[in-house]
Coordinates of C-alpha atoms in Angstrom, one line a residue:
M1 CA 4.1 -61.1 -12.8
L2 CA 5.0 -64.7 -12.1
K3 CA 8.1 -65.7 -13.9
Y4 CA 7.2 -69.4 -13.7
I5 CA 3.9 -71.2 -13.4
F6 CA 4.0 -74.8 -12.3
R7 CA 2.8 -77.6 -14.5
E8 CA 0.1 -79.4 -13.3
V9 CA -0.9 -81.8 -13.3
S10 CA -14.5 -90.1 -11.9
R11 CA -12.4 -92.9 -13.4
G12 CA -13.9 -95.4 -15.8
F13 CA -13.9 -99.1 -14.8
S14 CA -10.7 -101.0 -15.6
P15 CA -10.8 -104.8 -15.3
G16 CA -8.8 -106.1 -12.4
L17 CA -9.1 -103.0 -10.2
R18 CA -10.2 -103.9 -6.7
R19 CA -13.1 -102.2 -4.9
F20 CA -13.4 -101.9 -1.2
S21 CA -16.6 -100.5 0.2
D22 CA -15.1 -100.3 3.8
V23 CA -12.2 -97.9 2.9
K24 CA -13.0 -94.3 3.5
V25 CA -11.0 -91.5 1.8
T26 CA -10.6 -88.7 4.2
E27 CA -9.7 -85.0 3.8
N28 CA -7.8 -82.5 5.8
V29 CA -6.1 -84.7 8.4
A30 CA -2.8 -84.1 10.0
E31 CA 0.4 -86.1 9.4
S32 CA 1.0 -87.6 12.8
P33 CA 0.3 -90.9 14.6
A34 CA -2.9 -89.3 15.9
F35 CA -4.1 -88.7 12.4
P36 CA -3.0 -91.8 10.5
H37 CA -5.2 -91.3 7.4
L38 CA -2.9 -88.7 5.8
I39 CA 0.0 -91.2 6.1
E40 CA -2.2 -94.0 4.7
Q41 CA -3.3 -92.0 1.6
A42 CA -1.3 -90.5 -1.3
S43 CA -1.6 -89.5 -4.9
L44 CA 0.6 -91.2 -7.5
Y45 CA 2.6 -89.6 -10.3
L46 CA 4.1 -91.7 -13.1
H47 CA 6.7 -90.2 -15.4
W48 CA 6.9 -91.4 -19.0
P49 CA 10.3 -89.9 -20.1
Y50 CA 10.1 -90.3 -23.9
C51 CA 9.1 -87.9 -26.6
L52 CA 9.4 -88.1 -30.4
R53 CA 11.1 -84.7 -30.5
R54 CA 12.1 -82.0 -28.1
C55 CA 10.2 -78.7 -28.2
T56 CA 12.4 -75.6 -28.6
Y57 CA 11.4 -74.2 -25.1
C58 CA 11.5 -77.5 -23.2
N59 CA 14.1 -78.4 -20.5
F60 CA 11.9 -81.0 -18.8
N61 CA 13.3 -84.5 -18.1
K62 CA 12.5 -86.1 -21.4
Y63 CA 14.5 -88.1 -23.9
I64 CA 14.3 -89.2 -27.6
P65 CA 14.4 -93.0 -27.4
K66 CA 17.1 -94.7 -29.4
E67 CA 15.1 -97.9 -29.8
D68 CA 11.7 -99.3 -28.9
N69 CA 12.0 -100.3 -25.3
E70 CA 8.4 -99.8 -24.2
D71 CA 8.2 -103.3 -22.9
I72 CA 11.1 -102.9 -20.5
M73 CA 10.0 -99.4 -19.5
A74 CA 6.5 -100.7 -18.7
K75 CA 7.8 -103.5 -16.6
C76 CA 10.1 -101.2 -14.7
L77 CA 7.3 -98.7 -14.0
Q78 CA 5.2 -101.5 -12.7
R79 CA 8.0 -102.8 -10.5
E80 CA 8.9 -99.4 -9.1
T81 CA 5.3 -98.7 -8.4
E82 CA 5.0 -101.9 -6.5
T83 CA 8.2 -101.3 -4.5
L84 CA 7.5 -97.7 -3.5
L85 CA 3.9 -98.6 -2.5
Q86 CA 5.4 -101.3 -0.3
L87 CA 8.0 -98.9 1.1
S88 CA 5.3 -96.4 2.1
Q89 CA 2.6 -96.7 4.7
V90 CA 0.0 -96.0 2.0
S91 CA -3.1 -98.2 1.8
C92 CA -5.1 -96.0 -0.6
I93 CA -4.2 -94.1 -3.8
T94 CA -6.6 -91.2 -4.3
S95 CA -5.5 -90.1 -7.8
V96 CA -3.1 -91.1 -10.5
F97 CA -1.4 -88.8 -13.0
F98 CA 0.6 -90.0 -16.1
G99 CA 2.9 -87.2 -17.1
G100 CA 6.0 -86.7 -19.2
G101 CA 7.5 -86.6 -21.6
T102 CA 4.7 -87.8 -23.8
P103 CA 2.8 -90.5 -22.0
S104 CA 0.3 -90.8 -24.9
L105 CA 3.1 -92.5 -26.8
A106 CA 2.8 -95.5 -24.4
H107 CA 0.5 -98.3 -25.4
P108 CA -2.8 -98.3 -23.6
S109 CA -2.1 -101.8 -22.3
T110 CA 0.9 -100.3 -20.5
I111 CA -1.4 -97.9 -18.7
A112 CA -3.8 -100.7 -17.8
K113 CA -1.0 -102.9 -16.4
I114 CA 0.3 -100.1 -14.2
L115 CA -3.2 -99.3 -12.9
E116 CA -3.7 -103.0 -12.2
T117 CA -0.3 -103.1 -10.3
V118 CA -1.6 -100.2 -8.2
S119 CA -4.9 -101.9 -7.4
N120 CA -3.1 -105.2 -6.5
Q121 CA -1.1 -103.3 -3.9
V122 CA -3.5 -100.8 -2.4
Y123 CA -7.1 -99.5 -2.6
L124 CA -7.8 -97.7 -5.9
S125 CA -11.4 -96.5 -6.1
D126 CA -13.4 -96.9 -9.3
E127 CA -14.0 -93.1 -8.8
A128 CA -10.4 -92.2 -8.4
E129 CA -9.2 -89.5 -10.9
V130 CA -6.8 -91.0 -13.5
T131 CA -5.2 -88.4 -15.7
L132 CA -3.1 -88.8 -18.9
E133 CA -1.2 -86.0 -20.6
V134 CA -1.9 -86.2 -24.4
N135 CA 0.0 -84.7 -27.3
P136 CA -2.8 -83.9 -29.8
T137 CA -1.3 -85.6 -32.8
P138 CA -3.3 -88.1 -35.0
V139 CA -1.5 -90.9 -33.2
G140 CA -2.4 -89.5 -29.8
M141 CA -6.0 -89.1 -30.8
S142 CA -6.3 -92.6 -32.2
K143 CA -5.4 -94.1 -28.8
L144 CA -7.9 -92.0 -26.7
K145 CA -10.6 -94.6 -26.7
D146 CA -8.3 -97.4 -25.6
F147 CA -6.7 -95.2 -22.9
H148 CA -10.2 -94.6 -21.6
F149 CA -11.0 -98.3 -21.6
A150 CA -7.7 -98.9 -19.8
G151 CA -8.9 -96.7 -16.9
V152 CA -8.1 -93.1 -17.8
N153 CA -11.0 -90.8 -17.0
R154 CA -9.3 -87.4 -17.5
F155 CA -7.2 -86.1 -20.4
S156 CA -4.8 -83.2 -20.2
I157 CA -4.4 -82.0 -23.8
G158 CA -1.2 -80.1 -24.6
V159 CA -2.8 -77.7 -27.2
Q160 CA -0.4 -74.8 -26.3
S161 CA -1.4 -72.6 -29.2
L162 CA -4.1 -72.4 -31.9
Q163 CA -1.7 -70.6 -34.3
D164 CA 0.2 -73.0 -36.6
R165 CA 3.1 -70.7 -37.1
H166 CA 3.6 -70.5 -33.4
L167 CA 3.3 -74.3 -33.0
K168 CA 6.0 -74.7 -35.6
S169 CA 8.3 -72.2 -34.0
L170 CA 7.9 -74.0 -30.6
G171 CA 8.8 -77.3 -32.2
R172 CA 5.4 -78.9 -31.5
D173 CA 4.5 -81.8 -33.8
H174 CA 0.8 -81.1 -34.1
S175 CA -1.4 -78.5 -36.0
S176 CA -4.2 -76.4 -34.6
L177 CA -6.7 -78.6 -36.5
E178 CA -5.3 -81.8 -35.0
A179 CA -5.5 -80.2 -31.6
L180 CA -9.2 -79.3 -32.1
Q181 CA -10.0 -82.8 -33.4
T182 CA -8.2 -84.4 -30.4
L183 CA -10.0 -82.1 -28.0
E184 CA -13.4 -83.0 -29.6
E185 CA -12.7 -86.8 -29.3
A186 CA -11.5 -86.4 -25.7
R187 CA -14.6 -84.5 -24.7
R188 CA -16.8 -87.2 -26.3
L189 CA -15.1 -89.9 -24.2
C190 CA -14.7 -87.9 -21.0
P191 CA -17.2 -85.0 -20.9
G192 CA -16.2 -82.6 -18.1
G193 CA -12.9 -84.5 -17.7
V194 CA -10.7 -82.7 -20.3
S195 CA -8.2 -80.1 -19.5
V196 CA -6.6 -77.8 -22.1
D197 CA -3.0 -76.5 -21.7
I198 CA -2.4 -73.2 -23.4
M199 CA 0.7 -71.1 -23.4
F200 CA 1.2 -67.3 -23.4
G201 CA 4.2 -65.1 -23.6
R202 CA 5.3 -66.8 -26.8
P203 CA 7.7 -65.3 -29.4
E204 CA 6.1 -62.6 -31.5
Q205 CA 2.9 -62.9 -29.5
T206 CA 0.8 -59.7 -29.0
I207 CA -1.8 -59.0 -26.4
E208 CA -4.5 -58.7 -29.1
S209 CA -3.6 -62.0 -30.8
W210 CA -3.6 -63.7 -27.4
S211 CA -7.0 -62.3 -26.6
N212 CA -8.4 -63.5 -29.9
E213 CA -6.8 -66.9 -29.6
L214 CA -8.1 -67.4 -26.0
S215 CA -11.6 -66.5 -27.1
E216 CA -11.4 -69.1 -30.0
M217 CA -10.1 -71.8 -27.6
L218 CA -12.9 -71.1 -25.1
R219 CA -15.5 -71.8 -27.7
V220 CA -14.4 -75.5 -28.0
C221 CA -12.6 -76.3 -24.7
D222 CA -14.1 -78.4 -21.9
D223 CA -14.4 -77.4 -18.2
H224 CA -10.7 -77.0 -17.3
V225 CA -8.0 -74.7 -18.5
S226 CA -4.3 -74.5 -17.5
L227 CA -2.3 -71.4 -18.4
Y228 CA 1.4 -71.6 -18.8
Q229 CA 3.7 -68.6 -19.2
L230 CA 6.5 -69.5 -21.5
T231 CA 9.9 -68.9 -19.8
L232 CA 13.3 -69.0 -21.3
E233 CA 15.4 -71.9 -19.9
R234 CA 19.1 -72.2 -20.4
G235 CA 20.1 -75.0 -22.7
T236 CA 17.0 -74.9 -24.9
Q237 CA 17.0 -74.0 -28.5
L238 CA 14.6 -71.1 -27.9
F239 CA 17.1 -69.6 -25.3
K240 CA 19.8 -69.6 -28.0
Q241 CA 17.5 -68.1 -30.6
V242 CA 16.5 -65.2 -28.3
H243 CA 20.1 -64.5 -27.2
C244 CA 21.2 -64.5 -30.9
G245 CA 18.5 -62.0 -31.8
Q246 CA 16.7 -64.5 -34.1
V247 CA 13.5 -64.4 -31.9
T248 CA 11.9 -61.6 -29.9
M249 CA 10.0 -62.4 -26.7
P250 CA 7.2 -60.2 -25.3
T251 CA 8.2 -57.9 -22.5
E252 CA 7.4 -58.6 -18.8
E253 CA 4.7 -55.9 -18.9
M254 CA 3.1 -57.5 -21.9
T255 CA 3.1 -61.0 -20.4
A256 CA 1.6 -59.5 -17.2
E257 CA -1.2 -58.0 -19.2
M258 CA -1.7 -61.3 -21.0
Y259 CA -2.2 -63.0 -17.7
R260 CA -4.6 -60.4 -16.5
C261 CA -6.5 -60.6 -19.8
A262 CA -6.7 -64.4 -19.6
R263 CA -8.0 -64.3 -16.0
K264 CA -10.7 -61.8 -16.9
T265 CA -11.7 -63.6 -20.1
L266 CA -11.9 -67.0 -18.4
Q267 CA -14.0 -65.5 -15.6
Q268 CA -16.4 -64.0 -18.1
H269 CA -16.8 -67.5 -19.6
G270 CA -17.9 -69.0 -16.3
F271 CA -14.5 -70.4 -15.2
Q272 CA -13.4 -70.0 -11.6
Q273 CA -9.7 -69.6 -10.9
Y274 CA -8.8 -72.0 -8.1
E275 CA -5.0 -71.8 -8.4
V276 CA -2.4 -69.5 -10.0
S277 CA -2.6 -71.2 -13.4
N278 CA -5.7 -73.3 -13.2
F279 CA -9.3 -72.5 -14.0
A280 CA -12.4 -74.7 -13.8
K281 CA -16.2 -74.8 -14.1
N282 CA -18.8 -77.4 -13.2
N283 CA -16.6 -78.7 -10.3
S284 CA -13.9 -79.9 -12.7
Q285 CA -10.9 -79.0 -10.7
S286 CA -7.9 -81.3 -10.9
R287 CA -8.2 -83.5 -7.8
H288 CA -4.6 -84.8 -8.3
N289 CA -3.0 -81.3 -8.3
L290 CA -5.2 -80.2 -5.5
S291 CA -3.6 -82.9 -3.4
Y292 CA -0.2 -81.3 -4.0
W293 CA -1.4 -77.8 -3.2
K294 CA -3.0 -79.1 0.0
G295 CA 0.3 -80.6 1.2
K296 CA -0.8 -84.2 1.0
Q297 CA 1.5 -87.1 0.3
Y298 CA 2.4 -88.2 -3.2
I299 CA 4.5 -91.0 -4.6
G300 CA 6.6 -90.3 -7.7
V301 CA 7.4 -93.2 -10.1
G302 CA 9.7 -93.1 -13.1
P303 CA 12.9 -91.3 -14.2
G304 CA 13.3 -88.0 -12.4
A305 CA 10.0 -88.3 -10.5
H306 CA 9.7 -86.6 -7.1
G307 CA 7.7 -87.9 -4.1
R308 CA 6.8 -86.9 -0.6
F309 CA 5.7 -89.7 1.7
V310 CA 6.4 -91.3 5.1
P311 CA 8.4 -94.6 4.7
L312 CA 7.2 -97.7 6.5
G313 CA 9.0 -98.4 9.7
E314 CA 11.4 -95.5 9.6
G315 CA 10.5 -93.2 12.4
G316 CA 6.7 -93.3 12.2
A317 CA 5.6 -89.9 10.9
A318 CA 8.7 -88.2 9.3
R319 CA 8.0 -87.4 5.7
E320 CA 10.8 -87.9 3.1
A321 CA 11.4 -86.0 -0.1
R322 CA 12.4 -88.6 -2.7
T323 CA 13.9 -88.1 -6.2
Q324 CA 14.3 -90.8 -8.7
T325 CA 17.3 -91.2 -11.0
L326 CA 16.9 -88.9 -14.0
E327 CA 18.4 -90.8 -17.0
P328 CA 16.1 -93.5 -18.2
D329 CA 18.7 -96.2 -19.0
V330 CA 20.4 -95.8 -15.6
W331 CA 17.0 -95.7 -13.9
I332 CA 16.0 -99.0 -15.7
R333 CA 19.2 -100.7 -14.4
E334 CA 18.6 -99.6 -10.9
V335 CA 15.0 -100.7 -10.9
Q336 CA 16.0 -104.1 -12.3
Q337 CA 18.7 -104.4 -9.6
R338 CA 16.9 -103.3 -6.5
G339 CA 13.3 -102.6 -7.4
H340 CA 13.4 -98.8 -7.5
G341 CA 15.5 -96.0 -8.8
T342 CA 15.5 -93.6 -5.8
R343 CA 18.6 -91.5 -6.1
R344 CA 18.1 -89.1 -3.2
R345 CA 16.2 -89.3 0.1
I346 CA 15.9 -86.3 2.5
Q347 CA 14.0 -86.5 5.7
L348 CA 11.9 -83.3 6.0
G349 CA 12.0 -81.4 9.3
H350 CA 9.0 -79.6 10.7
L351 CA 10.1 -76.3 9.1
E352 CA 10.6 -77.9 5.7
L353 CA 7.2 -79.5 5.8
L354 CA 5.6 -76.2 6.8
E355 CA 7.4 -74.4 4.0
E356 CA 5.9 -76.7 1.5
V357 CA 2.5 -76.4 3.0
L358 CA 2.9 -72.6 2.8
V359 CA 4.3 -72.4 -0.7
M360 CA 1.8 -74.8 -2.2
G361 CA -1.2 -73.6 -0.3
M362 CA -0.7 -70.0 -1.2
R363 CA -1.0 -71.0 -4.9
M364 CA -4.6 -71.6 -4.4
T365 CA -7.1 -68.8 -4.5
K366 CA -8.6 -70.0 -1.2
G367 CA -5.1 -70.0 0.3
I368 CA -4.6 -71.8 3.7
N369 CA -7.4 -71.9 6.2
H370 CA -6.7 -71.9 9.9
K371 CA -7.9 -75.4 10.5
H372 CA -5.7 -76.8 7.8
W373 CA -2.6 -75.0 9.1
E374 CA -3.3 -76.1 12.6
L375 CA -3.3 -79.7 11.5
F376 CA 0.3 -79.4 10.4
N377 CA 1.3 -76.9 13.2
P378 CA -0.9 -76.8 16.2
E379 CA 1.6 -74.8 18.3
L380 CA 1.5 -71.5 16.3
G381 CA -1.3 -70.3 14.1
L382 CA -1.2 -68.1 11.0
H383 CA -2.0 -64.9 13.0
E384 CA 0.8 -65.6 15.5
I385 CA 3.4 -66.2 12.8
F386 CA 2.4 -63.6 10.2
G387 CA 0.1 -61.1 11.9
A388 CA 2.7 -59.1 13.8
S389 CA 5.2 -58.8 11.0
P390 CA 5.5 -55.2 9.7
V391 CA 6.4 -56.3 6.2
V392 CA 3.3 -58.6 6.1
Q393 CA 1.2 -55.8 7.4
E394 CA 2.3 -53.7 4.4
L395 CA 1.1 -56.4 2.1
L396 CA -2.2 -56.6 4.0
Q397 CA -2.7 -52.8 3.9
S398 CA -1.9 -52.8 0.2
G399 CA -4.6 -55.3 -0.4
Q400 CA -2.3 -57.9 -1.9
L401 CA -2.6 -60.3 1.0
I402 CA -5.6 -61.2 3.2
L403 CA -5.3 -62.6 6.8
D404 CA -8.7 -62.9 8.4
D405 CA -11.0 -65.4 10.2
R406 CA -10.9 -67.7 7.1
G407 CA -7.1 -67.9 6.9
L408 CA -4.2 -66.6 4.8
R409 CA -4.6 -66.0 1.1
C410 CA -3.7 -63.7 -1.8
S411 CA -6.1 -61.2 -3.2
W412 CA -7.0 -61.1 -6.9
D413 CA -4.1 -58.7 -7.5
G414 CA -1.8 -60.4 -5.1
L415 CA -2.0 -63.8 -6.8
A416 CA -0.5 -62.2 -9.9
V417 CA 2.6 -61.3 -8.0
L418 CA 2.8 -64.4 -5.8
D419 CA 6.5 -64.8 -6.6
S420 CA 7.3 -61.6 -4.8
I421 CA 5.1 -62.4 -1.8
L422 CA 6.3 -65.9 -1.0
P423 CA 9.9 -65.0 -0.1
I424 CA 8.5 -62.5 2.5
L425 CA 6.2 -65.2 4.0
L426 CA 8.9 -67.8 4.0
L427 CA 11.3 -65.4 5.8
E428 CA 8.7 -64.8 8.6
L429 CA 8.2 -68.6 8.9
D430 CA 11.9 -69.1 9.1
K431 CA 12.1 -66.8 12.1
Q432 CA 10.2 -69.2 14.2
S433 CA 12.0 -71.9 16.2
F434 CA 10.8 -74.9 14.3
P435 CA 13.1 -78.0 14.1
K436 CA 14.9 -78.4 10.8
A437 CA 15.8 -81.5 8.9
A438 CA 19.1 -83.2 10.0
S439 CA 21.9 -82.2 7.6

């Protein structure tokens, strides 16, 4: 069973957004001078680092603000967005995702200003997917209409649980009723554009209670569901509670069964699994997250955000991994001083790029098709790299892995144990003589 499942992650018109009928958004093109469109396009992630409180299980990069500094945070997010777009070779942003933290704490005007900044720099289609993570409190719900007017056309609602006692133990600041009310309002504003986050493997949770809760949630949810397995992270309150014996977590066998139960139940309700933790119907897949899993460029803005893009004028086609400064106050100072808070830049070698394409691509139920792999690596195909490996052959014969004319992917059973399959595939990839990044 996977020990960790990644977070994720048509837009309404927003005044000031530019429209260009002559710009074409392309798919599945290689990152090289011969295929410039992948360099010219990227998705954009913006990190809002603030929360009102810290959940007991959370070790994400989030902070409790000491004072109201939204105005300065908004200005710095705008400035770093502008700077990184200028530093990149990007001329088109295909999707925007506001994550956190709790970005629904931001004022809707902040979201509108950032989107306007993007559209002033590059092409941002009126149909681009713009997602906002929402904490389903009364305050969050009260802003949904204004967020939608600001340009958000997809809401990711952090429901997590429909059991109030579990919400309280997790440190969430909403009730199940408030979550349902928020979900209803979000669906009214963006029908087909609402994702529900729900968590399993919670303290004291049983397989039966999980099954009942999931069925209840599916009666009211929209067309997208993201599953998250709760994991213990050092430094969190929940970690301390478990190790002191105050709280009991489900066993690995139980969480594995919960995952299997959820997949089956979601399928019965018409949802198609398209990634390890994500399910959709009516073509409501997260286009933003799909861009990650397909190995495309993305720009990360805000404290602790990560990005992968080719800088302008620095070697043509070499992608960089960028990490922004974690601590908001330090990040703000850096942005004010030099326009961005990039703390770390690493140029990715060919091997590192292929590793990311492999790891992210294998998360999808469709896996990696031959044409997509060839665009990143025309020299050696999937059959040449993995087909002759005895250990990969064992996975193929066991039915956990599939390598055929379509490409490389996990089976239904294999996807549930992806964490044990990926190291094997990465080892086989590492045996090839691909150039690595300079140390």
